[in-house]
PDB file of C-alpha atoms in Angstrom:
ATOM      1  CA  MET J 127      14.541 -18.895  -8.087  1.00 57.00           C
ATOM      2  CA  MET J 128      10.980 -17.639  -7.813  1.00 58.00           C
ATOM      3  CA  SER J 129       8.393 -19.320  -5.583  1.00 65.00           C
ATOM      4  CA  ALA J 130       4.751 -19.959  -6.495  1.00 77.00           C
ATOM      5  CA  ALA J 131       2.314 -17.084  -6.893  1.00 90.00           C
ATOM      6  CA  PRO J 132       0.561 -15.916  -3.704  1.00 97.00           C
ATOM      7  CA  GLU J 133      -3.213 -15.972  -3.207  1.00 97.00           C
ATOM      8  CA  SER J 134      -5.261 -13.294  -1.483  1.00 98.00           C
ATOM      9  CA  VAL J 135      -7.015 -15.089   1.407  1.00 98.00           C
ATOM     10  CA  TRP J 136      -8.662 -12.090   3.056  1.00 98.00           C
ATOM     11  CA  GLY J 137      -9.689  -8.952   1.215  1.00 98.00           C
ATOM     12  CA  VAL J 138      -9.331  -6.923   4.382  1.00 98.00           C
ATOM     13  CA  GLY J 139      -8.007  -3.801   2.622  1.00 98.00           C
ATOM     14  CA  ALA J 140      -5.758  -2.777   5.506  1.00 98.00           C
ATOM     15  CA  GLU J 141      -4.370   0.736   5.569  1.00 98.00           C
ATOM     16  CA  LEU J 142      -1.201  -0.590   7.205  1.00 98.00           C
ATOM     17  CA  GLY J 143      -1.409  -4.356   7.682  1.00 98.00           C
ATOM     18  CA  GLU J 144       1.431  -5.648   9.859  1.00 98.00           C
ATOM     19  CA  GLY J 145       2.673  -8.168  12.397  1.00 97.00           C
ATOM     20  CA  PRO J 146       1.397 -11.523  11.063  1.00 98.00           C
ATOM     21  CA  VAL J 147       1.943 -14.329  13.568  1.00 98.00           C
ATOM     22  CA  TRP J 148       0.806 -17.954  13.558  1.00 98.00           C
ATOM     23  CA  VAL J 149      -0.602 -18.865  16.982  1.00 98.00           C
ATOM     24  CA  GLU J 150      -0.356 -22.621  17.454  1.00 96.00           C
ATOM     25  CA  ARG J 151      -2.755 -22.863  20.400  1.00 95.00           C
ATOM     26  CA  ASP J 152      -5.694 -21.805  18.257  1.00 94.00           C
ATOM     27  CA  ARG J 153      -4.213 -22.662  14.834  1.00 97.00           C
ATOM     28  CA  ALA J 154      -4.900 -19.227  13.423  1.00 98.00           C
ATOM     29  CA  LEU J 155      -3.038 -16.367  11.812  1.00 98.00           C
ATOM     30  CA  TRP J 156      -3.253 -13.064  13.704  1.00 98.00           C
ATOM     31  CA  PHE J 157      -2.235  -9.650  12.373  1.00 98.00           C
ATOM     32  CA  VAL J 158      -2.967  -5.957  12.889  1.00 98.00           C
ATOM     33  CA  ASP J 159      -3.877  -2.843  10.951  1.00 98.00           C
ATOM     34  CA  ILE J 160      -1.795  -0.185  12.668  1.00 98.00           C
ATOM     35  CA  LYS J 161      -3.511   2.921  11.328  1.00 98.00           C
ATOM     36  CA  ARG J 162      -7.100   1.672  11.539  1.00 98.00           C
ATOM     37  CA  GLN J 163      -6.376   0.340  15.057  1.00 98.00           C
ATOM     38  CA  LYS J 164      -7.593  -3.183  14.332  1.00 98.00           C
ATOM     39  CA  ILE J 165      -6.663  -6.727  15.357  1.00 98.00           C
ATOM     40  CA  HIS J 166      -7.534  -9.487  12.860  1.00 98.00           C
ATOM     41  CA  ARG J 167      -7.706 -13.276  13.195  1.00 98.00           C
ATOM     42  CA  PHE J 168      -7.851 -15.657  10.214  1.00 98.00           C
ATOM     43  CA  ASP J 169      -8.631 -19.375  10.596  1.00 98.00           C
ATOM     44  CA  PRO J 170      -7.443 -21.111   7.409  1.00 98.00           C
ATOM     45  CA  ALA J 171      -9.246 -24.388   8.192  1.00 97.00           C
ATOM     46  CA  SER J 172     -12.711 -22.851   8.383  1.00 97.00           C
ATOM     47  CA  GLY J 173     -12.066 -19.566   6.605  1.00 97.00           C
ATOM     48  CA  ALA J 174     -13.483 -17.740   9.638  1.00 98.00           C
ATOM     49  CA  LYS J 175     -12.443 -14.112  10.057  1.00 98.00           C
ATOM     50  CA  ARG J 176     -12.809 -11.987  13.191  1.00 98.00           C
ATOM     51  CA  SER J 177     -11.664  -8.507  14.155  1.00 98.00           C
ATOM     52  CA  TRP J 178     -11.278  -6.446  17.331  1.00 98.00           C
ATOM     53  CA  ASP J 179     -10.801  -2.714  17.915  1.00 98.00           C
ATOM     54  CA  SER J 180      -7.649  -1.372  19.545  1.00 98.00           C
ATOM     55  CA  PRO J 181      -7.765   1.836  21.619  1.00 98.00           C
ATOM     56  CA  GLU J 182      -4.554   3.106  20.008  1.00 97.00           C
ATOM     57  CA  GLN J 183      -2.304   2.436  17.041  1.00 98.00           C
ATOM     58  CA  ILE J 184      -1.087  -1.155  17.438  1.00 98.00           C
ATOM     59  CA  GLY J 185       2.209  -2.354  15.981  1.00 98.00           C
ATOM     60  CA  PHE J 186       2.131  -6.027  16.935  1.00 98.00           C
ATOM     61  CA  LEU J 187       0.261  -8.716  18.861  1.00 98.00           C
ATOM     62  CA  LEU J 188       2.190 -11.742  20.187  1.00 98.00           C
ATOM     63  CA  PRO J 189       0.944 -14.628  22.365  1.00 98.00           C
ATOM     64  CA  ALA J 190       1.799 -14.744  26.075  1.00 97.00           C
ATOM     65  CA  SER J 191       2.416 -17.817  28.221  1.00 96.00           C
ATOM     66  CA  ARG J 192      -0.279 -16.744  30.719  1.00 94.00           C
ATOM     67  CA  GLY J 193      -2.865 -16.643  27.931  1.00 96.00           C
ATOM     68  CA  GLY J 194      -3.946 -13.769  25.766  1.00 97.00           C
ATOM     69  CA  PHE J 195      -1.433 -11.569  24.016  1.00 98.00           C
ATOM     70  CA  VAL J 196       1.047  -8.788  24.528  1.00 98.00           C
ATOM     71  CA  ALA J 197       0.079  -5.870  22.296  1.00 98.00           C
ATOM     72  CA  GLY J 198       2.477  -3.117  21.293  1.00 98.00           C
ATOM     73  CA  LEU J 199       0.287  -0.013  21.490  1.00 98.00           C
ATOM     74  CA  GLN J 200       1.461   3.545  21.000  1.00 95.00           C
ATOM     75  CA  SER J 201       1.619   4.153  24.763  1.00 92.00           C
ATOM     76  CA  GLY J 202       3.408   0.922  25.643  1.00 97.00           C
ATOM     77  CA  LEU J 203       2.963  -2.804  26.143  1.00 98.00           C
ATOM     78  CA  HIS J 204      -0.534  -4.003  27.034  1.00 98.00           C
ATOM     79  CA  HIS J 205      -2.084  -7.394  27.748  1.00 98.00           C
ATOM     80  CA  PHE J 206      -4.960  -8.176  25.382  1.00 98.00           C
ATOM     81  CA  SER J 207      -7.675 -10.736  26.109  1.00 98.00           C
ATOM     82  CA  GLU J 208      -9.370 -12.073  22.999  1.00 97.00           C
ATOM     83  CA  GLN J 209     -12.275 -13.314  25.141  1.00 96.00           C
ATOM     84  CA  SER J 210     -13.199  -9.910  26.570  1.00 97.00           C
ATOM     85  CA  GLY J 211     -11.482  -7.629  24.076  1.00 97.00           C
ATOM     86  CA  ALA J 212      -9.951  -5.768  27.039  1.00 98.00           C
ATOM     87  CA  PHE J 213      -6.492  -4.195  27.210  1.00 98.00           C
ATOM     88  CA  SER J 214      -4.488  -3.675  30.405  1.00 97.00           C
ATOM     89  CA  LEU J 215      -1.210  -1.767  30.642  1.00 97.00           C
ATOM     90  CA  LEU J 216       1.911  -3.827  31.345  1.00 97.00           C
ATOM     91  CA  ALA J 217       4.623  -1.217  30.829  1.00 96.00           C
ATOM     92  CA  SER J 218       4.778   2.309  29.485  1.00 96.00           C
ATOM     93  CA  VAL J 219       7.350   2.857  26.748  1.00 97.00           C
ATOM     94  CA  GLU J 220       8.806   6.237  25.748  1.00 96.00           C
ATOM     95  CA  GLY J 221       6.228   8.318  27.593  1.00 93.00           C
ATOM     96  CA  ASP J 222       8.532  11.285  27.009  1.00 94.00           C
ATOM     97  CA  LEU J 223       8.260  10.856  23.230  1.00 96.00           C
ATOM     98  CA  PRO J 224       4.565  11.293  22.325  1.00 94.00           C
ATOM     99  CA  GLY J 225       5.452  11.437  18.632  1.00 96.00           C
ATOM    100  CA  ASN J 226       6.795   7.881  18.732  1.00 97.00           C
ATOM    101  CA  ARG J 227       4.908   4.596  18.564  1.00 97.00           C
ATOM    102  CA  ILE J 228       5.763   0.915  18.937  1.00 98.00           C
ATOM    103  CA  ASN J 229       6.156  -0.738  15.538  1.00 97.00           C
ATOM    104  CA  ASP J 230       7.272  -4.386  15.275  1.00 97.00           C
ATOM    105  CA  GLY J 231       8.316  -7.217  17.579  1.00 98.00           C
ATOM    106  CA  VAL J 232       9.325 -10.873  17.935  1.00 98.00           C
ATOM    107  CA  VAL J 233       9.601 -13.517  20.672  1.00 97.00           C
ATOM    108  CA  ASP J 234      12.877 -15.436  20.865  1.00 97.00           C
ATOM    109  CA  PRO J 235      13.105 -19.155  21.783  1.00 96.00           C
ATOM    110  CA  PHE J 236      13.735 -18.193  25.431  1.00 95.00           C
ATOM    111  CA  GLY J 237      10.479 -16.248  25.792  1.00 96.00           C
ATOM    112  CA  ARG J 238      12.013 -12.784  25.587  1.00 97.00           C
ATOM    113  CA  LEU J 239      10.135 -10.123  23.627  1.00 98.00           C
ATOM    114  CA  TRP J 240      12.226  -7.888  21.373  1.00 98.00           C
ATOM    115  CA  PHE J 241      10.514  -4.848  19.842  1.00 98.00           C
ATOM    116  CA  GLY J 242      11.168  -1.461  18.295  1.00 98.00           C
ATOM    117  CA  THR J 243       9.715   2.032  18.258  1.00 98.00           C
ATOM    118  CA  MET J 244       9.665   4.659  15.533  1.00 98.00           C
ATOM    119  CA  ASP J 245       8.824   8.269  14.799  1.00 97.00           C
ATOM    120  CA  ASN J 246       5.167   8.173  13.790  1.00 97.00           C
ATOM    121  CA  SER J 247       5.793  10.952  11.243  1.00 96.00           C
ATOM    122  CA  GLU J 248       8.706   8.922   9.784  1.00 96.00           C
ATOM    123  CA  GLU J 249      11.087  11.882   9.936  1.00 96.00           C
ATOM    124  CA  ALA J 250      13.174  11.963  13.141  1.00 97.00           C
ATOM    125  CA  PRO J 251      15.747   9.317  14.235  1.00 97.00           C
ATOM    126  CA  THR J 252      13.975   8.634  17.550  1.00 97.00           C
ATOM    127  CA  GLY J 253      13.186   4.924  17.148  1.00 98.00           C
ATOM    128  CA  ARG J 254      14.938   2.421  19.423  1.00 98.00           C
ATOM    129  CA  PHE J 255      14.923  -1.318  20.100  1.00 98.00           C
ATOM    130  CA  TYR J 256      13.904  -2.797  23.471  1.00 98.00           C
ATOM    131  CA  ARG J 257      13.780  -6.141  25.248  1.00 97.00           C
ATOM    132  CA  LEU J 258      11.088  -7.367  27.657  1.00 96.00           C
ATOM    133  CA  ASN J 259      12.598  -9.959  29.971  1.00 90.00           C
ATOM    134  CA  ASP J 260      11.176 -11.161  33.317  1.00 86.00           C
ATOM    135  CA  GLY J 261       8.511  -8.480  33.079  1.00 88.00           C
ATOM    136  CA  ARG J 262      11.000  -5.606  32.737  1.00 93.00           C
ATOM    137  CA  VAL J 263      11.584  -3.434  29.664  1.00 96.00           C
ATOM    138  CA  GLY J 264      15.166  -2.449  28.899  1.00 96.00           C
ATOM    139  CA  ASP J 265      16.893  -0.651  26.041  1.00 96.00           C
ATOM    140  CA  ALA J 266      18.541  -3.213  23.758  1.00 96.00           C
ATOM    141  CA  GLY J 267      21.534  -0.915  23.243  1.00 95.00           C
ATOM    142  CA  LEU J 268      21.217  -0.512  19.477  1.00 96.00           C
ATOM    143  CA  PRO J 269      21.556   2.848  17.676  1.00 94.00           C
ATOM    144  CA  ALA J 270      18.494   5.048  17.247  1.00 96.00           C
ATOM    145  CA  VAL J 271      16.909   5.143  13.781  1.00 97.00           C
ATOM    146  CA  THR J 272      13.788   6.696  12.277  1.00 98.00           C
ATOM    147  CA  ILE J 273      11.864   3.501  11.401  1.00 98.00           C
ATOM    148  CA  THR J 274      12.789   0.286  13.200  1.00 97.00           C
ATOM    149  CA  ASN J 275      11.540  -3.031  11.862  1.00 97.00           C
ATOM    150  CA  GLY J 276      11.824  -6.531  13.172  1.00 94.00           C
ATOM    151  CA  PRO J 277      13.650  -7.714  15.062  1.00 97.00           C
ATOM    152  CA  ALA J 278      13.835 -11.330  13.951  1.00 98.00           C
ATOM    153  CA  VAL J 279      15.772 -14.108  15.681  1.00 98.00           C
ATOM    154  CA  SER J 280      17.666 -17.125  14.324  1.00 98.00           C
ATOM    155  CA  PRO J 281      16.216 -20.587  15.119  1.00 97.00           C
ATOM    156  CA  ASP J 282      18.783 -21.182  17.877  1.00 97.00           C
ATOM    157  CA  GLY J 283      18.069 -17.791  19.440  1.00 97.00           C
ATOM    158  CA  ARG J 284      21.671 -16.628  19.057  1.00 97.00           C
ATOM    159  CA  ILE J 285      21.423 -14.020  16.286  1.00 98.00           C
ATOM    160  CA  LEU J 286      19.193 -10.933  16.252  1.00 98.00           C
ATOM    161  CA  TYR J 287      18.366  -9.314  12.894  1.00 98.00           C
ATOM    162  CA  HIS J 288      17.210  -5.687  13.085  1.00 98.00           C
ATOM    163  CA  VAL J 289      16.172  -3.347  10.291  1.00 98.00           C
ATOM    164  CA  ASP J 290      16.798   0.335   9.584  1.00 98.00           C
ATOM    165  CA  THR J 291      14.068   0.716   6.983  1.00 98.00           C
ATOM    166  CA  LEU J 292      14.870   4.154   5.551  1.00 97.00           C
ATOM    167  CA  ALA J 293      18.560   3.306   5.226  1.00 97.00           C
ATOM    168  CA  GLY J 294      17.703   0.043   3.428  1.00 98.00           C
ATOM    169  CA  LEU J 295      19.804  -1.951   5.892  1.00 98.00           C
ATOM    170  CA  ILE J 296      19.326  -5.243   7.701  1.00 98.00           C
ATOM    171  CA  HIS J 297      21.825  -5.704  10.517  1.00 98.00           C
ATOM    172  CA  ALA J 298      22.750  -8.783  12.543  1.00 98.00           C
ATOM    173  CA  CYS J 299      24.214  -9.092  16.029  1.00 98.00           C
ATOM    174  CA  ASP J 300      24.930 -11.940  18.419  1.00 98.00           C
ATOM    175  CA  ILE J 301      22.743 -12.544  21.471  1.00 98.00           C
ATOM    176  CA  ALA J 302      24.603 -13.622  24.621  1.00 96.00           C
ATOM    177  CA  GLU J 303      23.106 -16.069  27.102  1.00 92.00           C
ATOM    178  CA  ASP J 304      22.058 -13.207  29.387  1.00 92.00           C
ATOM    179  CA  GLY J 305      20.239 -11.483  26.513  1.00 93.00           C
ATOM    180  CA  SER J 306      22.818  -8.764  25.947  1.00 95.00           C
ATOM    181  CA  LEU J 307      23.767  -7.950  22.361  1.00 97.00           C
ATOM    182  CA  GLY J 308      27.117  -7.918  20.644  1.00 97.00           C
ATOM    183  CA  ALA J 309      28.176  -5.371  18.050  1.00 96.00           C
ATOM    184  CA  SER J 310      25.933  -5.028  14.992  1.00 97.00           C
ATOM    185  CA  ARG J 311      27.260  -5.993  11.588  1.00 97.00           C
ATOM    186  CA  PRO J 312      25.757  -5.342   8.142  1.00 98.00           C
ATOM    187  CA  PHE J 313      23.774  -8.322   6.861  1.00 98.00           C
ATOM    188  CA  VAL J 314      21.980  -7.098   3.725  1.00 98.00           C
ATOM    189  CA  ARG J 315      21.681  -3.717   2.021  1.00 98.00           C
ATOM    190  CA  ILE J 316      18.659  -3.210  -0.260  1.00 98.00           C
ATOM    191  CA  ASP J 317      18.810  -0.597  -2.992  1.00 97.00           C
ATOM    192  CA  GLY J 318      16.082   2.022  -2.667  1.00 96.00           C
ATOM    193  CA  LYS J 319      14.949   1.401  -6.243  1.00 97.00           C
ATOM    194  CA  ASP J 320      13.928  -2.109  -5.132  1.00 98.00           C
ATOM    195  CA  GLY J 321      11.805  -0.891  -2.195  1.00 98.00           C
ATOM    196  CA  PHE J 322      12.315  -0.521   1.545  1.00 98.00           C
ATOM    197  CA  PRO J 323      13.023  -3.475   3.860  1.00 98.00           C
ATOM    198  CA  ASP J 324      10.070  -3.853   6.227  1.00 98.00           C
ATOM    199  CA  GLY J 325       9.278  -6.768   8.548  1.00 96.00           C
ATOM    200  CA  PRO J 326      11.663  -9.776   8.666  1.00 98.00           C
ATOM    201  CA  THR J 327      11.211 -13.378   9.785  1.00 98.00           C
ATOM    202  CA  VAL J 328      13.488 -16.435   9.802  1.00 98.00           C
ATOM    203  CA  ASP J 329      12.815 -19.962   8.513  1.00 98.00           C
ATOM    204  CA  ALA J 330      13.969 -23.375   9.788  1.00 98.00           C
ATOM    205  CA  GLU J 331      17.189 -23.168   7.737  1.00 98.00           C
ATOM    206  CA  GLY J 332      18.104 -19.832   9.291  1.00 98.00           C
ATOM    207  CA  CYS J 333      17.307 -17.892   6.122  1.00 98.00           C
ATOM    208  CA  VAL J 334      15.877 -14.403   6.527  1.00 98.00           C
ATOM    209  CA  TRP J 335      12.681 -13.418   4.733  1.00 98.00           C
ATOM    210  CA  ILE J 336      11.930  -9.712   4.377  1.00 98.00           C
ATOM    211  CA  GLY J 337       8.900  -7.852   3.001  1.00 98.00           C
ATOM    212  CA  LEU J 338       9.659  -4.915   0.697  1.00 98.00           C
ATOM    213  CA  TYR J 339       7.521  -1.795   0.993  1.00 98.00           C
ATOM    214  CA  PHE J 340       7.071  -0.230  -2.467  1.00 98.00           C
ATOM    215  CA  GLY J 341       8.962  -3.286  -3.725  1.00 98.00           C
ATOM    216  CA  TRP J 342       6.197  -5.710  -4.803  1.00 98.00           C
ATOM    217  CA  GLU J 343       7.880  -8.724  -3.234  1.00 97.00           C
ATOM    218  CA  ALA J 344       9.245 -10.681  -0.301  1.00 98.00           C
ATOM    219  CA  ARG J 345      12.843 -11.882  -0.462  1.00 98.00           C
ATOM    220  CA  ARG J 346      14.700 -14.781   1.144  1.00 98.00           C
ATOM    221  CA  TYR J 347      18.347 -14.360   2.076  1.00 98.00           C
ATOM    222  CA  SER J 348      20.725 -17.108   3.174  1.00 98.00           C
ATOM    223  CA  PRO J 349      22.495 -16.843   6.570  1.00 98.00           C
ATOM    224  CA  ALA J 350      25.435 -15.464   4.560  1.00 98.00           C
ATOM    225  CA  GLY J 351      23.270 -12.661   3.136  1.00 98.00           C
ATOM    226  CA  GLU J 352      22.861 -14.089  -0.383  1.00 98.00           C
ATOM    227  CA  LEU J 353      19.543 -13.557  -2.178  1.00 98.00           C
ATOM    228  CA  ILE J 354      18.207 -17.058  -2.863  1.00 97.00           C
ATOM    229  CA  ASP J 355      14.452 -16.665  -3.409  1.00 96.00           C
ATOM    230  CA  ARG J 356      11.770 -14.069  -3.986  1.00 96.00           C
ATOM    231  CA  ILE J 357       7.984 -13.981  -4.192  1.00 97.00           C
ATOM    232  CA  ARG J 358       6.241 -11.435  -6.375  1.00 97.00           C
ATOM    233  CA  PHE J 359       2.897  -9.971  -5.209  1.00 98.00           C
ATOM    234  CA  PRO J 360       0.081  -8.184  -7.052  1.00 98.00           C
ATOM    235  CA  THR J 361       0.494  -5.113  -4.841  1.00 98.00           C
ATOM    236  CA  SER J 362       3.522  -2.977  -4.052  1.00 98.00           C
ATOM    237  CA  ASN J 363       3.506  -2.587  -0.278  1.00 98.00           C
ATOM    238  CA  ILE J 364       4.448  -5.919   1.317  1.00 98.00           C
ATOM    239  CA  THR J 365       4.985  -5.325   5.011  1.00 98.00           C
ATOM    240  CA  LYS J 366       5.836  -8.636   6.715  1.00 98.00           C
ATOM    241  CA  VAL J 367       5.636 -12.409   6.251  1.00 98.00           C
ATOM    242  CA  ALA J 368       5.062 -15.228   8.753  1.00 98.00           C
ATOM    243  CA  PHE J 369       4.972 -19.019   8.539  1.00 98.00           C
ATOM    244  CA  GLY J 370       1.789 -20.868   9.467  1.00 98.00           C
ATOM    245  CA  GLY J 371      -0.415 -23.861   8.856  1.00 97.00           C
ATOM    246  CA  GLU J 372      -0.106 -27.355  10.290  1.00 95.00           C
ATOM    247  CA  ASP J 373       3.314 -27.897   8.690  1.00 97.00           C
ATOM    248  CA  LEU J 374       4.458 -24.246   8.916  1.00 98.00           C
ATOM    249  CA  ARG J 375       4.963 -24.226   5.147  1.00 97.00           C
ATOM    250  CA  THR J 376       2.332 -21.611   4.344  1.00 97.00           C
ATOM    251  CA  LEU J 377       3.901 -18.190   4.111  1.00 98.00           C
ATOM    252  CA  TYR J 378       1.416 -15.445   5.010  1.00 98.00           C
ATOM    253  CA  ALA J 379       2.043 -11.838   4.026  1.00 98.00           C
ATOM    254  CA  THR J 380       0.410  -8.615   5.159  1.00 98.00           C
ATOM    255  CA  SER J 381       0.254  -5.583   2.901  1.00 98.00           C
ATOM    256  CA  ALA J 382      -0.747  -1.923   3.020  1.00 98.00           C
ATOM    257  CA  GLN J 383      -2.682   0.745   1.166  1.00 98.00           C
ATOM    258  CA  GLN J 384      -0.773   3.519   2.934  1.00 98.00           C
ATOM    259  CA  GLY J 385       1.207   5.690   0.542  1.00 97.00           C
ATOM    260  CA  LEU J 386      -0.751   4.635  -2.552  1.00 98.00           C
ATOM    261  CA  LYS J 387      -2.424   7.269  -4.693  1.00 97.00           C
ATOM    262  CA  PRO J 388      -5.982   6.835  -6.052  1.00 98.00           C
ATOM    263  CA  GLN J 389      -4.689   5.543  -9.389  1.00 98.00           C
ATOM    264  CA  ASP J 390      -2.377   3.112  -7.568  1.00 98.00           C
ATOM    265  CA  LEU J 391      -5.329   1.767  -5.608  1.00 98.00           C
ATOM    266  CA  ALA J 392      -7.311   1.376  -8.817  1.00 98.00           C
ATOM    267  CA  ASP J 393      -4.406  -0.530 -10.375  1.00 98.00           C
ATOM    268  CA  GLN J 394      -3.841  -2.634  -7.231  1.00 98.00           C
ATOM    269  CA  PRO J 395      -7.306  -3.791  -6.096  1.00 98.00           C
ATOM    270  CA  GLU J 396      -5.739  -6.318  -3.667  1.00 98.00           C
ATOM    271  CA  ALA J 397      -3.665  -3.723  -1.826  1.00 98.00           C
ATOM    272  CA  GLY J 398      -3.942  -4.150   1.934  1.00 98.00           C
ATOM    273  CA  ASN J 399      -5.044  -7.789   1.719  1.00 98.00           C
ATOM    274  CA  LEU J 400      -3.686 -10.845   3.515  1.00 98.00           C
ATOM    275  CA  PHE J 401      -1.877 -13.237   1.170  1.00 98.00           C
ATOM    276  CA  ALA J 402      -0.749 -16.867   1.428  1.00 98.00           C
ATOM    277  CA  VAL J 403       1.688 -18.966  -0.597  1.00 97.00           C
ATOM    278  CA  ARG J 404       3.171 -22.441  -0.118  1.00 96.00           C
ATOM    279  CA  VAL J 405       6.942 -22.669   0.306  1.00 96.00           C
ATOM    280  CA  ASP J 406       9.422 -25.560   0.461  1.00 95.00           C
ATOM    281  CA  VAL J 407      11.199 -24.696   3.722  1.00 97.00           C
ATOM    282  CA  PRO J 408       9.019 -24.315   6.832  1.00 97.00           C
ATOM    283  CA  GLY J 409       9.251 -21.815   9.611  1.00 98.00           C
ATOM    284  CA  THR J 410       9.900 -22.689  13.238  1.00 96.00           C
ATOM    285  CA  PRO J 411       7.256 -23.062  15.978  1.00 94.00           C
ATOM    286  CA  GLY J 412       6.573 -19.750  17.635  1.00 92.00           C
ATOM    287  CA  ALA J 413       7.522 -19.186  21.263  1.00 95.00           C
ATOM    288  CA  LEU J 414       5.322 -17.626  23.935  1.00 96.00           C
ATOM    289  CA  ILE J 415       6.282 -14.478  25.787  1.00 96.00           C
ATOM    290  CA  SER J 416       7.316 -15.400  29.328  1.00 94.00           C
ATOM    291  CA  LEU J 417       4.701 -13.400  31.192  1.00 87.00           C
TER     292      LEU J 417
END
């Protein structure tokens, strides 16, 4: 099946829009532009739009239980205050790998932050996945890859989905009660001619949505890995989707201009924008990072 057509709700023109997250406490959609070092907030009720500068490339921004956000900057995890715009270092990550940066992340139902790093030049297999639990960062124990994406977590917090973007693979592994991971198993392989799997998220039925970079769409896969829905966009680089709105049935999607040639940009005037589309199955309420 094919869902309804998406609408551009913010012509932000991001170079590399990423990390959309619905924040219930202020009923707004937050996302970042990694390369332009920006944080964006969109209020769908009023249409209000606001942006902040980041001191470094920023891969994600996720709400913390103490207030504010945890931001995945190139140098590590930082606390961000939307009131002051200030950043404060929480934990350095991969200080011995200056060519790496933090890319994507998710909070599981137990308040643990899972996130990945990647080679900023997108060439070397130096990206790894990590877990922040009780204020401590630890290696998640997954194999190193060039571009990590996700992770995403099942509604019950028992399955972790992680993406090897250049290989076109989405993997799944079980999460034990102590947060340790079982062996990874293939979940979905995406043919390179269809684009590259970027950021994933999971809906209330446990289905995995994935944005396709250079693929013009977002796809929905069943828990068994079957393709059951897709949404076509007016631009090729769809980076990640997130559920939002009062009923969590608005699917927001970030996109990117990065990698597009001048003629591509002329043909895709909405490249880099924030999109929204209504879907039948909602997402799940987002958790706060225990911090």
